[in-house]
Amino acid sequence: MYKKFRISLSEFDLNNHLLVLKEVYPWLKEVNAGALQQASRNLNKAFTNFFNFGFGYPQKKKKKDHHFSFQIPQHYSLDTSISKVLLPKFGWIKVKMHREISKGILKTITISRTPTGTISRTPTGKYYISFLTNDGEKLPEKQEFSHATLIGIDVGVTTFATLSTGEKIDNPKFLKNSLERLKCLQRRVSKKVKGSKNRRKAVYKLTKIHEKISNQRHDFQHKVSNRLISENQAIAVETLNIKGLKKNHKLAQVISDSAWYSFVLKLTYKAEWVGKTILKIGMFEPSSKTCNVCGYNLNELSLDVREWQCPDCKNTHDRDINAAINIKKIAVGTTV
């Protein structure tokens, strides 16, 4: 409606329109009404973010995209004694509990799918259900921090992250280490007849590797972010133009493999949980080519230069460590 007529519909209007859609598409009657209303709520929120907060225009869901989820806000039940959950329109379903549900009021549940098929539209993936509870507790207040308890982090390609303390965290490059296996499986998929059982088997093996890479990446980032949050009161990071950086085709693959945005996201929400602070500096700050000792700013510093000497104070800098120190200084407004 907005794209054609520039008319905005409220969440109330969208929910009323569901009655019309159910007559046009009878299969919608098979779906839980709460899940449909939640979809309207999500759409309304997406447009609110677009109009008021500068987010991108909401995108339509793609048929070939198996990354999907839906929420059930009410009329469900959980019985942990038998590891079963009652879902509207589905009935009781057996689940494998990964952890105990925290004490509190159960607010909503989300069912999502981790795909094991990116080519086939057949839903051969794993399904996950998450429980959102309200324990009534507020997030802790932000803890005070000093220059000594603040670290700067410079993320990179050669090393995953460099700290202002001088520590470097190696980039495990999970995708690069699995490329040969992926290429082999991709060739097998391309040789199979479309729609055949053998092709579905080949696709399944291929996507299992992708799933493993994703799990390895998340596990690595969780461990690193947990350690950094526990050891420091505040963390300073740089806002990165990842989309622009990916235009360099030589680095696009390793940038995607590093998943910097996902890492910063983990740092952010984990810091909120324990009252720590995340400071972000602008994406155009010359952190790499500014001397952290005297403040001299180089005109140019190509990516292949990993170490440079300041023409003014003659100090030699490791590119990444220098950037991490400057990120820390800029974040607290103490640049020289």
CSV table of C-alpha atoms in Angstrom, one decimal:
chain,number,residue,atom,x,y,z
A,1,MET,CA,0.0,0.0,0.0
A,2,TYR,CA,2.8,2.4,0.9
A,3,LYS,CA,4.8,1.7,-2.2
A,4,LYS,CA,1.9,2.1,-4.6
A,5,PHE,CA,-0.3,4.7,-2.9
A,6,ARG,CA,1.9,6.1,-0.1
A,7,ILE,CA,-0.8,5.0,2.4
A,8,SER,CA,0.3,3.7,5.8
A,9,LEU,CA,-1.7,1.0,7.6
A,10,SER,CA,-1.7,0.6,11.3
A,11,GLU,CA,-1.3,-2.7,13.1
A,12,PHE,CA,-5.0,-2.6,13.8
A,13,ASP,CA,-5.7,-2.1,10.0
A,14,LEU,CA,-3.4,-5.0,9.2
A,15,ASN,CA,-5.1,-7.3,11.6
A,16,ASN,CA,-8.5,-6.5,10.2
A,17,HIS,CA,-7.2,-7.2,6.7
A,18,LEU,CA,-6.2,-10.7,7.8
A,19,LEU,CA,-9.9,-11.6,7.7
A,20,VAL,CA,-10.0,-10.7,4.0
A,21,LEU,CA,-6.8,-12.5,3.3
A,22,LYS,CA,-8.1,-15.7,4.9
A,23,GLU,CA,-11.0,-15.8,2.4
A,24,VAL,CA,-8.6,-15.2,-0.5
A,25,TYR,CA,-6.1,-17.7,0.8
A,26,PRO,CA,-7.9,-20.5,2.7
A,27,TRP,CA,-4.6,-22.1,3.8
A,28,LEU,CA,-4.2,-19.1,6.2
A,29,LYS,CA,-7.0,-20.6,8.3
A,30,GLU,CA,-4.7,-23.5,9.1
A,31,VAL,CA,-2.2,-21.0,10.8
A,32,ASN,CA,-2.5,-19.9,14.4
A,33,ALA,CA,-4.2,-16.5,14.6
A,34,GLY,CA,-1.7,-15.3,17.1
A,35,ALA,CA,1.2,-16.0,14.8
A,36,LEU,CA,-0.5,-14.1,12.0
A,37,GLN,CA,-1.1,-11.1,14.3
A,38,GLN,CA,2.5,-11.2,15.4
A,39,ALA,CA,3.6,-11.0,11.8
A,40,SER,CA,1.5,-7.9,11.5
A,41,ARG,CA,3.1,-6.5,14.6
A,42,ASN,CA,6.6,-7.2,13.2
A,43,LEU,CA,5.7,-5.6,9.8
A,44,ASN,CA,4.4,-2.5,11.6
A,45,LYS,CA,7.6,-2.3,13.7
A,46,ALA,CA,9.7,-2.6,10.5
A,47,PHE,CA,8.0,0.3,8.9
A,48,THR,CA,8.2,2.3,12.1
A,49,ASN,CA,12.0,1.8,12.1
A,50,PHE,CA,12.1,2.7,8.4
A,51,PHE,CA,10.2,6.0,8.9
A,52,ASN,CA,11.5,7.1,12.3
A,53,PHE,CA,14.9,5.6,12.8
A,54,GLY,CA,16.6,5.5,9.4
A,55,PHE,CA,16.4,1.7,8.9
A,56,GLY,CA,16.2,0.2,5.4
A,57,TYR,CA,12.9,-0.3,3.6
A,58,PRO,CA,11.3,-3.6,4.8
A,59,GLN,CA,12.1,-6.5,2.4
A,60,LYS,CA,9.7,-9.2,1.4
A,61,LYS,CA,10.4,-12.8,2.4
A,62,LYS,CA,11.9,-14.9,-0.4
A,63,LYS,CA,10.5,-18.3,-1.3
A,64,LYS,CA,14.0,-19.7,-1.6
A,65,ASP,CA,15.2,-18.3,1.7
A,66,HIS,CA,14.8,-21.1,4.3
A,67,HIS,CA,15.8,-18.9,7.2
A,68,PHE,CA,12.4,-18.3,8.7
A,69,SER,CA,10.8,-18.0,12.1
A,70,PHE,CA,7.4,-17.3,13.5
A,71,GLN,CA,6.2,-16.3,17.0
A,72,ILE,CA,3.4,-17.7,19.1
A,73,PRO,CA,2.4,-15.1,21.7
A,74,GLN,CA,-0.3,-17.1,23.5
A,75,HIS,CA,-2.3,-20.3,23.8
A,76,TYR,CA,0.8,-22.5,24.2
A,77,SER,CA,2.0,-24.7,27.1
A,78,LEU,CA,5.3,-26.2,28.2
A,79,ASP,CA,5.7,-29.4,30.2
A,80,THR,CA,9.4,-29.8,31.2
A,81,SER,CA,8.8,-33.1,33.0
A,82,ILE,CA,8.1,-34.8,29.7
A,83,SER,CA,10.0,-32.4,27.4
A,84,LYS,CA,7.0,-31.5,25.4
A,85,VAL,CA,5.5,-28.2,24.2
A,86,LEU,CA,1.8,-27.6,23.2
A,87,LEU,CA,1.5,-25.4,20.1
A,88,PRO,CA,-1.8,-24.2,18.7
A,89,LYS,CA,-2.8,-26.1,15.5
A,90,PHE,CA,0.1,-28.6,16.1
A,91,GLY,CA,-0.7,-30.2,19.5
A,92,TRP,CA,1.9,-31.7,21.8
A,93,ILE,CA,5.4,-31.9,20.2
A,94,LYS,CA,8.5,-33.6,21.7
A,95,VAL,CA,11.4,-31.3,22.1
A,96,LYS,CA,15.1,-31.6,23.3
A,97,MET,CA,15.7,-29.2,26.1
A,98,HIS,CA,19.2,-27.6,25.9
A,99,ARG,CA,18.9,-25.8,29.2
A,100,GLU,CA,16.5,-25.1,32.0
A,101,ILE,CA,13.9,-22.4,31.5
A,102,SER,CA,14.7,-19.5,33.7
A,103,LYS,CA,12.2,-18.7,36.4
A,104,GLY,CA,9.7,-16.1,35.4
A,105,ILE,CA,6.6,-15.4,33.4
A,106,LEU,CA,6.6,-17.1,30.0
A,107,LYS,CA,5.8,-14.3,27.5
A,108,THR,CA,6.2,-15.7,24.0
A,109,ILE,CA,7.9,-18.5,22.0
A,110,THR,CA,9.7,-18.3,18.7
A,111,ILE,CA,10.1,-21.2,16.3
A,112,SER,CA,12.9,-20.9,13.8
A,113,ARG,CA,14.7,-23.1,11.3
A,114,THR,CA,18.3,-23.6,10.6
A,115,PRO,CA,18.3,-24.8,7.0
A,116,THR,CA,20.2,-27.8,5.7
A,117,GLY,CA,19.1,-27.1,2.2
A,118,THR,CA,19.9,-23.9,0.4
A,119,ILE,CA,19.2,-25.2,-3.1
A,120,SER,CA,16.2,-27.5,-2.5
A,121,ARG,CA,13.0,-25.9,-1.3
A,122,THR,CA,12.2,-29.1,0.6
A,123,PRO,CA,12.3,-28.3,4.4
A,124,THR,CA,15.0,-30.7,5.5
A,125,GLY,CA,16.4,-28.4,8.2
A,126,LYS,CA,16.4,-28.4,12.0
A,127,TYR,CA,13.8,-26.6,13.9
A,128,TYR,CA,14.5,-24.7,17.1
A,129,ILE,CA,12.1,-23.2,19.7
A,130,SER,CA,13.1,-20.4,22.0
A,131,PHE,CA,11.2,-19.3,25.1
A,132,LEU,CA,11.1,-15.7,26.2
A,133,THR,CA,10.5,-15.2,29.9
A,134,ASN,CA,10.1,-12.1,32.1
A,135,ASP,CA,11.9,-12.6,35.4
A,136,GLY,CA,10.9,-9.2,36.6
A,137,GLU,CA,14.5,-8.1,37.1
A,138,LYS,CA,15.9,-4.9,35.6
A,139,LEU,CA,19.2,-4.8,33.8
A,140,PRO,CA,22.0,-3.7,36.1
A,141,GLU,CA,23.2,-0.1,36.1
A,142,LYS,CA,26.3,0.7,34.1
A,143,GLN,CA,29.5,0.3,36.1
A,144,GLU,CA,32.0,3.1,36.3
A,145,PHE,CA,35.1,2.6,34.2
A,146,SER,CA,38.5,4.2,34.0
A,147,HIS,CA,41.2,4.5,31.4
A,148,ALA,CA,42.8,1.5,32.9
A,149,THR,CA,39.7,-0.7,32.7
A,150,LEU,CA,38.9,0.3,29.1
A,151,ILE,CA,40.3,-1.5,26.1
A,152,GLY,CA,40.1,-0.7,22.4
A,153,ILE,CA,39.5,-3.4,19.8
A,154,ASP,CA,40.5,-3.2,16.2
A,155,VAL,CA,39.0,-6.0,14.1
A,156,GLY,CA,40.8,-7.2,11.0
A,157,VAL,CA,41.4,-9.8,8.4
A,158,THR,CA,44.9,-11.2,9.2
A,159,THR,CA,44.1,-11.2,12.9
A,160,PHE,CA,40.5,-11.4,14.1
A,161,ALA,CA,40.9,-8.8,16.8
A,162,THR,CA,43.8,-6.7,18.1
A,163,LEU,CA,43.5,-5.2,21.6
A,164,SER,CA,45.0,-1.9,22.8
A,165,THR,CA,47.0,-4.0,25.3
A,166,GLY,CA,49.0,-5.5,22.4
A,167,GLU,CA,47.3,-8.9,22.4
A,168,LYS,CA,46.3,-10.3,19.0
A,169,ILE,CA,43.5,-12.9,18.6
A,170,ASP,CA,44.1,-15.0,15.6
A,171,ASN,CA,41.5,-15.3,12.9
A,172,PRO,CA,40.5,-19.0,12.7
A,173,LYS,CA,39.1,-18.6,9.1
A,174,PHE,CA,36.7,-21.4,9.3
A,175,LEU,CA,35.3,-20.9,5.8
A,176,LYS,CA,38.8,-20.8,4.2
A,177,ASN,CA,39.8,-24.0,6.0
A,178,SER,CA,36.7,-25.8,4.5
A,179,LEU,CA,36.8,-24.4,1.0
A,180,GLU,CA,38.3,-27.5,-0.7
A,181,ARG,CA,35.6,-29.7,0.9
A,182,LEU,CA,32.9,-27.2,-0.1
A,183,LYS,CA,34.1,-27.0,-3.7
A,184,CYS,CA,34.1,-30.8,-4.0
A,185,LEU,CA,30.6,-31.1,-2.6
A,186,GLN,CA,29.4,-28.3,-4.9
A,187,ARG,CA,30.7,-30.1,-7.9
A,188,ARG,CA,28.8,-33.2,-6.9
A,189,VAL,CA,25.6,-31.2,-6.5
A,190,SER,CA,26.0,-29.7,-10.0
A,191,LYS,CA,26.4,-33.2,-11.5
A,192,LYS,CA,23.2,-34.6,-10.0
A,193,VAL,CA,19.9,-34.5,-11.8
A,194,LYS,CA,17.6,-31.7,-10.5
A,195,GLY,CA,14.8,-33.1,-8.4
A,196,SER,CA,16.5,-36.5,-7.9
A,197,LYS,CA,17.0,-38.2,-4.6
A,198,ASN,CA,20.8,-38.3,-5.1
A,199,ARG,CA,20.8,-34.5,-5.6
A,200,ARG,CA,18.9,-34.0,-2.3
A,201,LYS,CA,21.5,-36.2,-0.6
A,202,ALA,CA,24.3,-34.2,-2.1
A,203,VAL,CA,22.7,-30.9,-1.1
A,204,TYR,CA,22.2,-32.1,2.4
A,205,LYS,CA,25.9,-33.0,2.8
A,206,LEU,CA,26.9,-29.6,1.4
A,207,THR,CA,24.6,-27.6,3.7
A,208,LYS,CA,25.8,-29.6,6.7
A,209,ILE,CA,29.3,-28.3,6.1
A,210,HIS,CA,27.9,-24.7,5.9
A,211,GLU,CA,26.0,-25.3,9.1
A,212,LYS,CA,29.2,-26.6,10.8
A,213,ILE,CA,31.1,-23.5,9.7
A,214,SER,CA,28.4,-21.2,11.1
A,215,ASN,CA,28.4,-23.1,14.4
A,216,GLN,CA,32.2,-22.9,14.7
A,217,ARG,CA,32.1,-19.2,14.0
A,218,HIS,CA,29.4,-18.5,16.6
A,219,ASP,CA,31.2,-20.7,19.2
A,220,PHE,CA,34.5,-18.9,18.7
A,221,GLN,CA,32.9,-15.5,18.9
A,222,HIS,CA,30.9,-16.4,22.1
A,223,LYS,CA,34.1,-17.5,23.8
A,224,VAL,CA,36.1,-14.4,22.8
A,225,SER,CA,33.2,-12.0,23.7
A,226,ASN,CA,32.7,-13.7,27.1
A,227,ARG,CA,36.3,-13.3,28.0
A,228,LEU,CA,36.6,-9.7,26.9
A,229,ILE,CA,33.4,-8.7,28.8
A,230,SER,CA,34.5,-10.5,32.0
A,231,GLU,CA,38.0,-9.0,31.9
A,232,ASN,CA,37.1,-5.3,31.2
A,233,GLN,CA,34.7,-2.7,32.4
A,234,ALA,CA,34.3,-1.0,29.0
A,235,ILE,CA,35.2,-1.8,25.4
A,236,ALA,CA,35.7,0.6,22.6
A,237,VAL,CA,35.1,-0.5,19.0
A,238,GLU,CA,35.0,1.1,15.6
A,239,THR,CA,31.9,1.5,13.5
A,240,LEU,CA,32.7,-0.4,10.3
A,241,ASN,CA,31.3,0.2,6.8
A,242,ILE,CA,31.2,-3.6,6.1
A,243,LYS,CA,29.1,-3.2,2.9
A,244,GLY,CA,31.7,-0.8,1.5
A,245,LEU,CA,34.6,-3.0,2.5
A,246,LYS,CA,33.1,-6.0,0.8
A,247,LYS,CA,33.4,-4.2,-2.5
A,248,ASN,CA,37.0,-5.2,-2.5
A,249,HIS,CA,36.5,-8.6,-4.0
A,250,LYS,CA,39.9,-9.8,-2.8
A,251,LEU,CA,38.8,-9.3,0.8
A,252,ALA,CA,35.0,-9.9,0.5
A,253,GLN,CA,35.1,-13.6,1.4
A,254,VAL,CA,37.4,-13.3,4.4
A,255,ILE,CA,35.4,-10.3,5.7
A,256,SER,CA,32.2,-12.4,5.5
A,257,ASP,CA,34.0,-15.2,7.2
A,258,SER,CA,35.1,-12.9,10.1
A,259,ALA,CA,31.5,-11.8,10.7
A,260,TRP,CA,32.6,-8.6,12.6
A,261,TYR,CA,29.0,-7.3,12.9
A,262,SER,CA,27.9,-10.5,14.6
A,263,PHE,CA,30.9,-10.2,17.0
A,264,VAL,CA,30.1,-6.6,18.0
A,265,LEU,CA,26.5,-7.5,18.5
A,266,LYS,CA,27.5,-10.3,20.9
A,267,LEU,CA,29.7,-7.8,22.8
A,268,THR,CA,26.8,-5.3,23.0
A,269,TYR,CA,24.1,-7.5,24.5
A,270,LYS,CA,26.5,-9.3,26.8
A,271,ALA,CA,27.7,-5.9,28.1
A,272,GLU,CA,24.1,-4.9,28.9
A,273,TRP,CA,23.5,-8.1,30.8
A,274,VAL,CA,26.3,-7.3,33.3
A,275,GLY,CA,26.4,-3.5,33.3
A,276,LYS,CA,29.5,-3.1,31.2
A,277,THR,CA,29.9,-0.3,28.6
A,278,ILE,CA,30.4,-0.5,24.8
A,279,LEU,CA,31.8,2.7,23.2
A,280,LYS,CA,31.6,3.1,19.4
A,281,ILE,CA,33.6,5.6,17.4
A,282,GLY,CA,32.9,6.8,13.9
A,283,MET,CA,33.7,4.8,10.8
A,284,PHE,CA,35.8,7.5,9.2
A,285,GLU,CA,38.2,8.0,12.1
A,286,PRO,CA,41.9,7.6,10.9
A,287,SER,CA,42.7,5.2,13.7
A,288,SER,CA,45.3,3.2,11.7
A,289,LYS,CA,47.3,6.1,10.2
A,290,THR,CA,47.4,8.4,13.3
A,291,CYS,CA,50.4,8.1,15.6
A,292,ASN,CA,49.1,7.2,19.0
A,293,VAL,CA,52.1,8.9,20.6
A,294,CYS,CA,52.3,12.4,19.0
A,295,GLY,CA,49.1,12.5,16.9
A,296,TYR,CA,50.8,12.8,13.5
A,297,ASN,CA,48.4,11.8,10.7
A,298,LEU,CA,49.7,10.1,7.6
A,299,ASN,CA,48.2,11.1,4.3
A,300,GLU,CA,48.1,7.5,2.9
A,301,LEU,CA,48.5,4.1,4.4
A,302,SER,CA,47.8,1.1,2.1
A,303,LEU,CA,46.4,-2.1,3.5
A,304,ASP,CA,49.6,-4.1,2.7
A,305,VAL,CA,51.6,-1.9,5.1
A,306,ARG,CA,51.5,-3.7,8.5
A,307,GLU,CA,54.1,-1.5,10.2
A,308,TRP,CA,55.1,2.1,9.8
A,309,GLN,CA,57.4,4.7,11.4
A,310,CYS,CA,56.1,8.1,12.5
A,311,PRO,CA,58.0,10.8,10.5
A,312,ASP,CA,57.5,13.2,13.4
A,313,CYS,CA,58.4,11.3,16.7
A,314,LYS,CA,60.2,8.4,15.0
A,315,ASN,CA,58.2,5.8,16.9
A,316,THR,CA,57.5,2.5,15.0
A,317,HIS,CA,54.0,1.2,15.1
A,318,ASP,CA,52.3,-2.1,14.4
A,319,ARG,CA,49.3,-1.0,12.3
A,320,ASP,CA,46.7,-3.0,14.2
A,321,ILE,CA,47.9,-2.2,17.7
A,322,ASN,CA,48.2,1.4,16.9
A,323,ALA,CA,44.6,1.4,15.6
A,324,ALA,CA,43.4,-0.3,18.8
A,325,ILE,CA,45.1,2.3,21.0
A,326,ASN,CA,43.7,5.2,19.0
A,327,ILE,CA,40.2,3.7,19.1
A,328,LYS,CA,40.5,3.6,22.9
A,329,LYS,CA,41.7,7.2,23.0
A,330,ILE,CA,39.0,8.5,20.6
A,331,ALA,CA,36.3,6.7,22.5
A,332,VAL,CA,37.1,8.6,25.7
A,333,GLY,CA,38.0,11.9,24.0
A,334,THR,CA,41.6,11.8,25.0
A,335,THR,CA,43.2,12.1,21.5
A,336,VAL,CA,46.4,14.1,21.5
